[in-house]
RNA sequence: GGGCACAUAGCUUAGCUGGUAGAGCAGCCGACUCUUAAUCGGCAGGUCGACGGUUCGAUCCCGUCUGUGCCCA
């Protein structure tokens, strides 16, 4: 038997007392017909309320209570917001008022009454009937500061959502953003699909997978790191425009930008190029910002960001030359570039490939400096095993990443649809894996076979939903936009 | 994986060069029929994250561990 604090014991005694009095502390027979927002919508603009014959029913959690002996104000919170209730002894009756007196902050109640304005003009509900619907056994956090301890906010998100309206708003916005994306895609004739989360061969991204096991089939399975290879199989199958909004899992570190499971929207459009997708992305992002923020100009963590079009486009090479302290002939020479990389503090093996080296330099000297939306293009073929080679320069691919606020938000490319080339690229990845690169990709024979049937010329893109939500809700950490972020085991 | 910081009542927190803790809110009792961080009087609530060490004595100093945050890889 766990030891309970005085506070918790008091609440439990109240529940016991209710049972003993023949009252169920957890009834389920109350149907609220209105929300707090309904009351405001209907009566909020009416100055003189003559509504004593109106009947409103609401339900919600008691967040605050101000008692005066024979009357009290309580603040009720439901899914739409908050509304003040006025409870008066000579209105609800002696017995009901005695019961009401035992209600605690945190309890869930149902009430019936009529709207009115208090002396100070606040629209409130004048209660005729009030009932306990759920007895809460825990005291809520302090009313003024709320819950600020980040660990508790993440571990007990339900408490965070009860007492911190800002937290709730973030997740309401997140839902709206996802809905906007979904309808934007659907209106452009994209088909929403669901592809496997459990892969026999993890593919579609350079990342370490989570491994799991299927008992009946006695087979190792991997949680997907990306849906890419399955979505492109669908394009082979003739579903020329598809998208999926779902979770990816990557067995990597946790940071303010990384959660082991995170949400991506991936989409593929036949007969499009990566350049088409840059325009498409600008349109999508501007649409979302306009709907969510009402503007294309906003601030994120105190820094001004504008979605004003057109967005800057820059090759990886030009970006390094612009933001790094390095000359072109230095960057273009592998050995000189390697010594430059080491001079800025990167520790890299001697045998590192030139493409990887360039991206290491890019990540170090450029990425965090790109605040305004910027499309970075012309990625090394070596680090892009699923992208189409550039027609004029086989060392680079037709790919871009979108960087906003110093963070990668999207990744897109014209798809590699030459099965012979794809097989060679897979083999190069396998060689890297054999050399010990745990992030290198696996050979996927069936995917090559699908390409052999013919993948239409296609472009595809992945957009990080969590990071997009961070951007539009001004959240400093990915944990603020994921309802239940991953944490270590809780200590008792 | 490395570095730095933090962990005190349900919540938000104070606590000086080491002498075993103080507040606000919440709670309980009492007063109060228009408050909104309601007000007024009283009361209670703490193995100071865990385990070791130093010391006559540790919330405080040292070590290890756990959790969290930030930075780096």
Coordinates of C-alpha atoms (C1' of nucleotides) in Angstrom, one line a residue:
Chain A
X1 CA 0.0 0.0 0.0
X2 CA 1.5 3.3 -1.1
X3 CA 1.6 6.1 1.4
X4 CA -0.6 8.9 0.6
X5 CA -0.2 12.5 1.5
X6 CA -2.7 14.3 3.7
X7 CA -4.1 16.0 0.6
X8 CA -4.7 12.7 -1.3
X9 CA -6.3 11.1 1.8
X10 CA -8.7 14.0 2.2
X11 CA -9.9 13.4 -1.4
X12 CA -10.3 9.7 -0.9
X13 CA -12.3 10.2 2.2
X14 CA -14.7 12.4 0.2
X15 CA -15.2 9.7 -2.3
X16 CA -15.8 7.2 0.5
X17 CA -18.3 9.5 2.0
X18 CA -20.2 9.8 -1.3
X19 CA -20.4 6.0 -1.7
X20 CA -21.7 5.7 1.9
X21 CA -24.4 8.4 1.2
X22 CA -25.5 6.3 -1.8
X23 CA -24.1 8.7 -4.3
X24 CA -21.9 7.4 -7.2
X25 CA -18.9 9.8 -7.6
X26 CA -18.6 8.7 -11.2
X27 CA -22.1 8.8 -12.8
X28 CA -22.5 8.8 -16.6
X29 CA -26.0 10.2 -17.2
X30 CA -25.4 13.9 -17.8
X31 CA -25.5 15.2 -21.3
X32 CA -24.3 18.8 -21.7
X33 CA -26.1 20.5 -24.6
X34 CA -23.8 23.5 -24.8
X35 CA -20.2 24.4 -24.5
X36 CA -18.5 27.5 -22.9
X37 CA -18.0 28.8 -26.4
X38 CA -21.7 28.4 -27.3
X39 CA -22.6 30.7 -24.4
X40 CA -20.2 33.3 -25.5
X41 CA -21.2 33.0 -29.2
X42 CA -24.9 33.5 -28.4
X43 CA -24.8 36.0 -25.6
X44 CA -21.3 37.5 -25.7
X45 CA -22.4 40.6 -27.6
X46 CA -25.7 41.1 -25.8
X47 CA -25.4 43.9 -23.2
X48 CA -28.7 43.5 -21.4
X49 CA -29.6 39.9 -20.8
X50 CA -33.2 39.0 -20.2
X51 CA -32.7 35.3 -20.2
X52 CA -34.0 34.0 -16.9
X53 CA -36.2 31.5 -18.8
X54 CA -33.3 30.2 -20.9
X55 CA -31.9 26.8 -20.0
X56 CA -28.2 26.0 -20.7
X57 CA -26.4 22.8 -19.7
X58 CA -22.7 22.6 -19.6
X59 CA -20.1 20.2 -18.2
X60 CA -16.4 20.6 -17.4
X61 CA -13.7 20.7 -14.9
X62 CA -13.6 23.2 -12.0
X63 CA -10.4 25.2 -12.3
X64 CA -11.0 27.9 -9.7
X65 CA -13.4 28.6 -6.9
X66 CA -14.2 31.8 -5.0
X67 CA -16.7 31.2 -2.2
X68 CA -18.7 33.6 0.0
X69 CA -20.4 31.4 2.4
X70 CA -23.8 31.3 0.8
X71 CA -22.7 31.8 -2.8
X72 CA -19.7 31.1 -4.9
X73 CA -18.2 31.6 -8.3
X74 CA -16.4 28.7 -10.0
X75 CA -14.5 28.7 -13.2
X76 CA -15.4 25.8 -15.5
X77 CA -13.3 24.5 -18.3
X78 CA -14.6 22.4 -21.2
X79 CA -13.1 21.6 -24.6
X80 CA -13.9 25.0 -25.9
X81 CA -12.6 27.2 -23.2
X82 CA -13.8 28.6 -19.8
X83 CA -16.9 30.0 -18.4
X84 CA -17.8 31.3 -15.0
X85 CA -20.6 29.8 -13.0
X86 CA -22.5 31.6 -10.2
X87 CA -23.9 29.2 -7.6
X88 CA -26.2 30.7 -5.0
X89 CA -27.7 28.9 -2.0
X90 CA -31.2 30.3 -2.3
X91 CA -31.2 29.4 -6.0
X92 CA -30.1 25.8 -5.9
X93 CA -31.4 24.9 -2.4
X94 CA -29.9 24.0 0.9
X95 CA -29.2 20.4 0.3
X96 CA -27.7 20.9 -3.1
X97 CA -25.6 23.7 -1.8
X98 CA -24.2 21.5 1.0
X99 CA -23.2 19.0 -1.7
X100 CA -21.7 21.7 -3.9
X101 CA -19.7 22.9 -0.9
X102 CA -17.7 19.6 -1.0
X103 CA -16.7 20.0 -4.6
X104 CA -13.0 20.5 -5.1
X105 CA -10.9 22.3 -7.7
X106 CA -10.2 19.6 -10.3
X107 CA -13.6 17.9 -10.0
X108 CA -15.7 17.5 -13.1
X109 CA -19.3 18.8 -12.8
X110 CA -22.4 19.3 -14.9
X111 CA -24.6 22.3 -14.5
X112 CA -27.9 23.8 -15.7
X113 CA -28.8 27.5 -15.6
X114 CA -29.3 30.7 -17.4
X115 CA -26.8 33.2 -18.8
X116 CA -26.4 36.5 -17.1
X117 CA -23.9 39.3 -16.5
X118 CA -22.2 39.9 -13.2
X119 CA -21.8 43.4 -11.8
X120 CA -18.4 43.6 -13.5
X121 CA -20.0 42.6 -16.8
X122 CA -18.6 39.1 -17.1
X123 CA -20.9 36.7 -19.0
X124 CA -21.6 33.9 -16.6
X125 CA -24.0 31.1 -16.0
X126 CA -26.5 31.5 -13.1
X127 CA -26.7 27.9 -11.9
X128 CA -30.0 26.2 -11.1
X129 CA -28.7 22.7 -10.9
X130 CA -25.1 21.5 -10.3
X131 CA -24.0 17.9 -10.0
X132 CA -20.7 16.1 -9.4
X133 CA -19.8 14.0 -12.5
X134 CA -16.3 13.0 -11.5
X135 CA -14.4 13.3 -8.2
X136 CA -10.8 14.2 -8.8
X137 CA -8.3 12.6 -6.4
X138 CA -5.4 14.9 -7.1
X139 CA -5.0 18.6 -6.4
X140 CA -4.3 20.7 -9.5
X141 CA -1.1 22.8 -9.8
X142 CA -1.0 26.3 -8.5
X143 CA -3.5 28.6 -10.2
X144 CA -1.2 31.5 -11.0
X145 CA 2.0 29.9 -12.2
X146 CA 0.4 26.8 -13.5
X147 CA 2.6 23.8 -14.1
X148 CA 6.0 24.9 -15.2
X149 CA 8.2 21.9 -14.4
X150 CA 9.0 20.6 -17.9
X151 CA 9.5 17.0 -16.8
X152 CA 6.0 16.8 -15.2
X153 CA 4.5 18.7 -18.2
X154 CA 5.8 15.9 -20.5
X155 CA 5.2 12.9 -18.3
X156 CA 1.8 14.0 -17.1
X157 CA 0.6 15.8 -20.3
X158 CA -2.9 15.5 -19.1
X159 CA -2.2 17.9 -16.2
X160 CA -0.3 20.2 -18.6
X161 CA -3.4 20.3 -20.9
X162 CA -5.7 21.0 -18.0
X163 CA -3.9 23.9 -16.5
X164 CA -1.8 25.4 -19.4
X165 CA -4.0 26.9 -22.1
X166 CA -0.9 27.6 -24.3
X167 CA -0.1 23.9 -24.3
X168 CA -3.6 23.1 -25.4
X169 CA -3.5 25.7 -28.1
X170 CA -0.3 24.2 -29.6
X171 CA -2.0 20.8 -30.1
X172 CA -5.2 22.4 -31.5
X173 CA -3.0 24.2 -34.0
X174 CA -1.1 21.1 -34.8
X175 CA -4.4 19.4 -35.7
X176 CA -5.4 22.3 -37.8
X177 CA -2.1 22.3 -39.7
X178 CA -2.4 18.6 -40.4
X179 CA -6.0 19.1 -41.6
X180 CA -4.8 21.9 -43.9
X181 CA -2.1 19.8 -45.4
X182 CA -4.5 17.0 -45.9
X183 CA -7.1 19.1 -47.7
X184 CA -4.4 20.9 -49.7
X185 CA -3.1 17.5 -51.0
X186 CA -6.6 16.1 -51.6
X187 CA -7.7 19.1 -53.6
X188 CA -4.7 18.6 -55.9
X189 CA -5.8 15.0 -56.6
X190 CA -3.4 13.3 -54.3
X191 CA -4.6 10.0 -52.8
X192 CA -4.0 9.5 -49.1
X193 CA -2.5 6.0 -48.4
X194 CA -1.2 4.0 -45.6
X195 CA 2.0 1.9 -46.1
X196 CA 3.6 -0.5 -43.6
X197 CA 5.1 0.7 -40.4
X198 CA 6.9 -2.7 -40.0
X199 CA 9.4 -3.3 -42.7
X200 CA 11.4 -6.5 -43.5
X201 CA 14.0 -4.3 -45.1
X202 CA 14.2 -0.8 -43.6
X203 CA 14.7 1.7 -46.4
X204 CA 14.0 5.2 -47.7
X205 CA 16.4 7.1 -45.4
X206 CA 19.9 6.9 -44.0
X207 CA 19.1 6.2 -40.4
X208 CA 19.4 3.5 -37.8
X209 CA 16.2 1.5 -37.4
X210 CA 14.4 0.1 -34.3
X211 CA 14.4 -3.7 -34.5
X212 CA 11.5 -5.8 -33.4
X213 CA 10.4 -9.4 -33.8
X214 CA 7.4 -11.2 -35.1
X215 CA 6.8 -14.3 -33.0
X216 CA 4.5 -16.4 -35.3
X217 CA 6.6 -15.8 -38.4
X218 CA 9.8 -15.9 -36.2
X219 CA 11.2 -13.0 -38.2
X220 CA 13.0 -9.8 -37.5
X221 CA 11.1 -6.7 -38.4
X222 CA 12.1 -3.0 -38.4
X223 CA 10.0 0.0 -37.6
X224 CA 10.1 2.1 -40.7
X225 CA 12.6 5.0 -41.0
X226 CA 10.6 6.3 -44.0
X227 CA 7.7 5.2 -46.2
X228 CA 9.5 6.2 -49.4
X229 CA 10.1 2.9 -51.1
X230 CA 6.5 1.8 -50.6
X231 CA 5.0 5.0 -51.8
X232 CA 7.1 4.8 -55.0
X233 CA 5.9 1.2 -55.5
X234 CA 2.4 2.7 -55.5
X235 CA 3.4 5.2 -58.2
X236 CA 4.7 2.2 -60.2
X237 CA 1.3 0.7 -59.7
X238 CA -0.4 3.7 -61.3
X239 CA -1.3 5.7 -58.2
X240 CA 0.4 8.7 -59.8
X241 CA -0.2 11.1 -56.9
X242 CA 0.0 9.7 -53.3
X243 CA 0.7 11.0 -49.9
X244 CA 1.0 9.6 -46.4
X245 CA 1.0 11.5 -43.1
X246 CA 2.4 9.2 -40.5
X247 CA 5.1 8.3 -38.0
X248 CA 8.7 7.4 -38.8
X249 CA 11.0 5.8 -36.2
X250 CA 14.7 6.4 -36.0
X251 CA 17.0 4.9 -33.4
X252 CA 19.1 7.9 -32.8
X253 CA 19.7 10.6 -30.2
X254 CA 17.1 12.8 -28.6
X255 CA 17.4 16.6 -28.8
X256 CA 15.3 19.7 -29.1
X257 CA 14.8 18.8 -32.8
X258 CA 14.7 15.0 -32.5
X259 CA 12.2 12.5 -31.1
X260 CA 12.7 8.8 -31.9
X261 CA 9.2 8.8 -33.4
X262 CA 8.2 11.8 -35.5
X263 CA 5.6 12.6 -38.1
X264 CA 6.3 13.1 -41.7
X265 CA 4.2 13.9 -44.7
X266 CA 5.6 12.2 -47.7
X267 CA 4.2 12.6 -51.2
X268 CA 5.0 11.6 -54.7
X269 CA 3.8 13.1 -57.9
X270 CA 4.4 11.5 -61.3
X271 CA 5.6 13.7 -64.2
X272 CA 6.9 16.3 -61.8
X273 CA 10.4 17.4 -61.1
X274 CA 12.1 18.6 -57.9
X275 CA 11.8 22.1 -59.3
X276 CA 8.0 21.7 -59.5
X277 CA 8.1 20.7 -55.9
X278 CA 9.9 23.9 -54.8
X279 CA 7.0 25.9 -56.2
X280 CA 4.5 23.5 -54.7
X281 CA 6.2 23.7 -51.2
X282 CA 6.1 27.5 -51.3
X283 CA 2.4 27.4 -52.0
X284 CA 1.7 24.9 -49.3
X285 CA 3.6 26.6 -46.6
X286 CA 2.2 30.0 -47.5
X287 CA -1.3 28.6 -47.4
X288 CA -0.7 27.1 -44.0
X289 CA 0.9 30.2 -42.5
X290 CA -1.9 32.4 -43.9
X291 CA -4.6 30.1 -42.4
X292 CA -2.9 29.6 -39.1
X293 CA -1.1 32.9 -38.4
X294 CA -3.0 35.1 -40.8
X295 CA 0.3 36.4 -42.2
X296 CA 3.5 35.3 -44.0
X297 CA 5.7 37.3 -41.6
X298 CA 6.1 36.1 -38.1
X299 CA 8.8 35.5 -35.4
X300 CA 10.2 32.3 -34.2
X301 CA 12.2 32.4 -30.9
X302 CA 12.6 36.1 -31.3
X303 CA 13.9 35.9 -34.9
X304 CA 11.9 37.3 -37.8
X305 CA 10.9 34.9 -40.5
X306 CA 9.1 35.7 -43.7
X307 CA 7.4 33.3 -46.1
X308 CA 7.3 36.0 -48.7
X309 CA 7.9 34.5 -52.1
X310 CA 10.0 33.6 -54.0
X311 CA 12.2 31.7 -51.6
X312 CA 16.0 31.7 -51.9
X313 CA 17.5 28.9 -53.9
X314 CA 21.2 28.0 -53.5
X315 CA 23.3 25.0 -54.3
X316 CA 25.2 23.2 -51.5
X317 CA 28.5 24.4 -53.0
X318 CA 27.4 28.0 -53.3
X319 CA 26.0 28.0 -49.8
X320 CA 29.3 26.8 -48.4
X321 CA 31.2 29.4 -50.3
X322 CA 28.8 32.1 -49.1
X323 CA 28.7 31.2 -45.5
X324 CA 32.0 29.4 -44.9
X325 CA 35.5 30.9 -44.9
X326 CA 36.7 28.8 -47.8
X327 CA 37.7 29.4 -51.4
X328 CA 36.2 27.6 -54.4
X329 CA 39.5 25.9 -55.4
X330 CA 39.9 24.7 -51.8
X331 CA 36.4 23.3 -51.6
X332 CA 36.7 21.6 -55.0
X333 CA 39.8 19.8 -54.0
X334 CA 39.1 16.8 -51.7
X335 CA 42.2 16.9 -49.7
X336 CA 42.1 20.7 -49.2
X337 CA 38.5 20.5 -48.3
X338 CA 39.2 17.8 -45.7
X339 CA 41.9 19.9 -44.0
X340 CA 39.5 22.8 -44.0
X341 CA 36.8 20.6 -42.4
X342 CA 39.3 19.6 -39.7
X343 CA 40.4 23.2 -39.2
X344 CA 36.9 24.1 -38.2
X345 CA 36.7 21.3 -35.7
X346 CA 35.2 18.4 -37.5
X347 CA 36.8 15.0 -36.8
X348 CA 36.6 13.0 -40.0
X349 CA 38.2 9.8 -41.1
X350 CA 40.8 10.0 -43.9
X351 CA 38.9 7.8 -46.2
X352 CA 35.6 9.9 -46.0
X353 CA 34.0 10.2 -49.4
X354 CA 34.0 13.7 -51.0
X355 CA 30.2 13.9 -51.0
X356 CA 29.9 13.1 -47.3
X357 CA 32.7 15.5 -46.6
X358 CA 31.0 18.4 -48.4
X359 CA 27.8 17.7 -46.4
X360 CA 29.7 17.6 -43.1
X361 CA 31.0 21.1 -44.0
X362 CA 27.6 22.3 -45.0
X363 CA 26.0 21.1 -41.8
X364 CA 28.7 22.8 -39.8
X365 CA 29.0 26.1 -41.5
X366 CA 25.7 26.7 -43.3
X367 CA 22.6 25.0 -42.0
X368 CA 22.1 26.9 -38.7
X369 CA 22.6 30.3 -40.5
X370 CA 19.8 29.8 -43.0
X371 CA 16.9 31.6 -41.2
X372 CA 14.7 32.7 -44.1
X373 CA 13.2 29.8 -46.1
X374 CA 16.0 28.5 -48.4
X375 CA 16.0 25.7 -50.9
X376 CA 19.4 24.0 -50.9
X377 CA 20.0 22.1 -54.2
X378 CA 22.6 20.0 -56.0
X379 CA 23.3 17.5 -53.3
X380 CA 26.2 15.0 -53.8
X381 CA 25.0 11.7 -55.4
X382 CA 27.0 9.8 -52.8
X383 CA 24.7 10.9 -50.0
X384 CA 21.5 10.6 -52.1
X385 CA 21.1 6.9 -53.1
X386 CA 17.4 7.3 -54.2
X387 CA 17.7 10.5 -56.1
X388 CA 17.9 11.1 -59.8
X389 CA 21.3 12.1 -61.1
X390 CA 21.6 15.5 -62.7
X391 CA 21.5 15.3 -66.5
X392 CA 24.6 17.4 -66.8
X393 CA 26.6 16.4 -63.7
X394 CA 26.4 12.8 -62.5
X395 CA 28.2 13.8 -59.2
X396 CA 25.1 15.7 -58.0
X397 CA 21.4 14.8 -57.9
X398 CA 18.2 16.8 -58.6
X399 CA 17.4 17.2 -55.0
X400 CA 16.6 20.0 -52.5
X401 CA 16.3 20.4 -48.8
X402 CA 14.2 23.2 -47.4
X403 CA 15.8 25.0 -44.4
X404 CA 13.9 27.4 -42.3
X405 CA 15.1 29.0 -39.0
X406 CA 18.3 27.0 -39.3
X407 CA 16.5 23.7 -39.3
X408 CA 15.8 21.2 -42.1
X409 CA 12.1 21.1 -42.7
X410 CA 11.7 19.2 -45.9
X411 CA 13.7 17.0 -48.3
X412 CA 12.7 16.3 -51.9
X413 CA 14.1 15.1 -55.1
X414 CA 13.3 13.9 -58.6
X415 CA 13.2 10.2 -58.2
X416 CA 15.8 7.8 -59.5
X417 CA 13.8 5.5 -61.8
X418 CA 16.6 3.8 -63.7
X419 CA 16.6 0.3 -62.1
X420 CA 20.2 -0.4 -63.1
X421 CA 21.5 2.8 -61.6
X422 CA 19.3 2.1 -58.4
X423 CA 20.8 -1.3 -58.0
X424 CA 24.3 0.1 -58.2
X425 CA 23.5 2.7 -55.6
X426 CA 22.1 0.1 -53.3
X427 CA 25.3 -2.0 -53.8
X428 CA 27.4 1.1 -52.9
X429 CA 25.2 1.5 -49.7
X430 CA 25.7 -2.2 -48.8
X431 CA 29.5 -1.7 -49.2
X432 CA 29.3 1.2 -46.8
X433 CA 27.3 -0.8 -44.3
X434 CA 29.9 -3.6 -44.5
X435 CA 32.5 -1.0 -43.7
X436 CA 30.6 -0.3 -40.5
X437 CA 28.2 2.6 -41.4
X438 CA 25.1 1.7 -39.4
X439 CA 23.1 4.3 -41.2
X440 CA 23.8 3.0 -44.7
X441 CA 20.8 1.6 -46.6
X442 CA 20.0 -2.0 -47.3
X443 CA 19.6 -3.7 -50.7
X444 CA 15.9 -4.0 -51.6
X445 CA 15.6 -6.4 -54.5
X446 CA 11.8 -6.0 -54.7
X447 CA 12.1 -2.3 -55.0
X448 CA 14.5 -2.7 -57.8
X449 CA 12.1 -5.1 -59.4
X450 CA 9.3 -2.5 -59.1
X451 CA 11.6 0.0 -60.9
X452 CA 12.1 -2.6 -63.6
X453 CA 8.4 -2.5 -64.3
X454 CA 8.7 1.2 -64.8
X455 CA 8.4 4.1 -62.3
X456 CA 7.1 7.1 -64.2
X457 CA 9.3 10.2 -64.0
X458 CA 8.4 11.3 -60.5
X459 CA 9.3 13.8 -57.8
X460 CA 8.7 13.2 -54.1
X461 CA 9.1 15.1 -50.9
X462 CA 9.0 14.6 -47.2
X463 CA 8.0 17.3 -44.8
X464 CA 8.7 17.2 -41.1
X465 CA 5.4 17.9 -39.5
X466 CA 6.7 18.3 -36.0
X467 CA 9.3 20.9 -37.1
X468 CA 6.7 22.7 -39.1
X469 CA 4.5 22.9 -36.1
X470 CA 7.4 24.1 -34.0
X471 CA 7.9 26.9 -36.5
X472 CA 4.3 28.0 -36.6
X473 CA 3.7 27.8 -32.8
X474 CA 7.0 29.4 -31.8
X475 CA 8.0 26.3 -29.9
X476 CA 11.6 25.9 -28.8
X477 CA 11.6 22.1 -28.5
X478 CA 10.0 19.3 -30.5
X479 CA 8.8 18.0 -27.1
X480 CA 6.4 20.9 -27.0
X481 CA 4.6 19.8 -30.1
X482 CA 4.5 16.1 -29.5
X483 CA 1.8 15.1 -27.0
X484 CA 3.8 12.3 -25.3
X485 CA 7.5 12.8 -26.1
X486 CA 9.9 10.0 -25.4
X487 CA 11.5 10.2 -21.9
X488 CA 13.5 7.9 -19.7
X489 CA 11.8 5.6 -17.3
X490 CA 10.2 7.5 -14.5
X491 CA 11.8 7.0 -11.1
X492 CA 9.5 6.4 -8.1
Chain B
rG1 C1' 28.7 9.1 -25.5
rG2 C1' 31.2 14.0 -23.3
rG3 C1' 30.6 18.9 -20.7
rC4 C1' 27.7 22.3 -17.7
rA5 C1' 23.4 23.2 -14.7
rC6 C1' 19.2 21.7 -11.9
rA7 C1' 16.2 18.2 -8.2
rU8 C1' 13.3 21.5 -1.1
rA9 C1' 5.4 20.5 0.8
rG10 C1' 0.3 18.7 -4.3
rC11 C1' 2.1 23.3 -7.3
rU12 C1' 5.4 27.9 -7.5
rU13 C1' 9.6 28.7 -4.7
rA14 C1' 13.3 31.1 -0.3
rG15 C1' 17.1 29.1 2.5
rC16 C1' 24.2 33.6 3.6
rU17 C1' 31.1 30.9 5.2
rG18 C1' 27.8 23.6 7.4
rG19 C1' 24.2 24.3 13.4
rU20 C1' 18.5 19.3 11.0
rA21 C1' 13.7 24.3 6.8
rG22 C1' 10.4 29.6 5.5
rA23 C1' 6.7 31.6 2.2
rG24 C1' 2.6 32.1 -1.6
rC25 C1' -1.1 29.2 -3.9
rA26 C1' -3.8 24.7 -3.1
rG27 C1' -5.9 21.9 1.5
rC28 C1' -8.5 21.8 6.5
rC29 C1' -11.6 24.7 10.4
rG30 C1' -14.2 29.5 10.9
rA31 C1' -16.5 34.4 8.8
rC32 C1' -18.5 36.4 4.3
rU33 C1' -24.7 36.2 -1.2
rC34 C1' -21.0 39.8 -7.4
rU35 C1' -15.8 37.4 -7.1
rU36 C1' -12.2 36.8 -11.0
rA37 C1' -4.3 35.7 -8.5
rA38 C1' -11.5 37.4 -3.9
rU39 C1' -10.8 38.9 1.3
rC40 C1' -10.1 38.2 6.8
rG41 C1' -8.7 34.8 11.3
rG42 C1' -6.7 30.1 12.6
rC43 C1' -4.5 25.1 11.6
rA44 C1' -2.0 21.3 9.2
rG45 C1' 1.4 19.7 5.5
rG46 C1' 8.7 18.4 4.4
rU47 C1' 13.0 10.9 5.2
rC48 C1' 15.4 18.8 1.4
rG49 C1' 15.9 13.0 -5.7
rA50 C1' 18.6 8.0 -3.9
rC51 C1' 22.9 5.8 -1.7
rG52 C1' 27.6 6.4 0.4
rG53 C1' 31.7 9.7 2.4
rU54 C1' 33.9 13.9 5.3
rU55 C1' 32.3 16.2 10.0
rC56 C1' 30.6 16.6 16.9
rG57 C1' 26.8 17.9 13.3
rA58 C1' 25.1 17.8 6.1
rU59 C1' 19.4 20.6 2.4
rC60 C1' 24.4 23.0 2.2
rC61 C1' 31.0 20.1 1.2
rC62 C1' 32.9 15.4 -1.6
rG63 C1' 31.7 10.8 -4.5
rU64 C1' 28.4 7.5 -7.1
rC65 C1' 23.7 6.7 -9.1
rU66 C1' 18.7 8.2 -11.1
rG67 C1' 15.8 11.9 -13.6
rU68 C1' 15.4 16.5 -16.2
rG69 C1' 17.2 20.8 -19.0
rC70 C1' 20.9 23.2 -22.2
rC71 C1' 25.3 22.7 -25.1
rC72 C1' 28.6 19.4 -27.8
rA73 C1' 29.4 14.5 -30.6

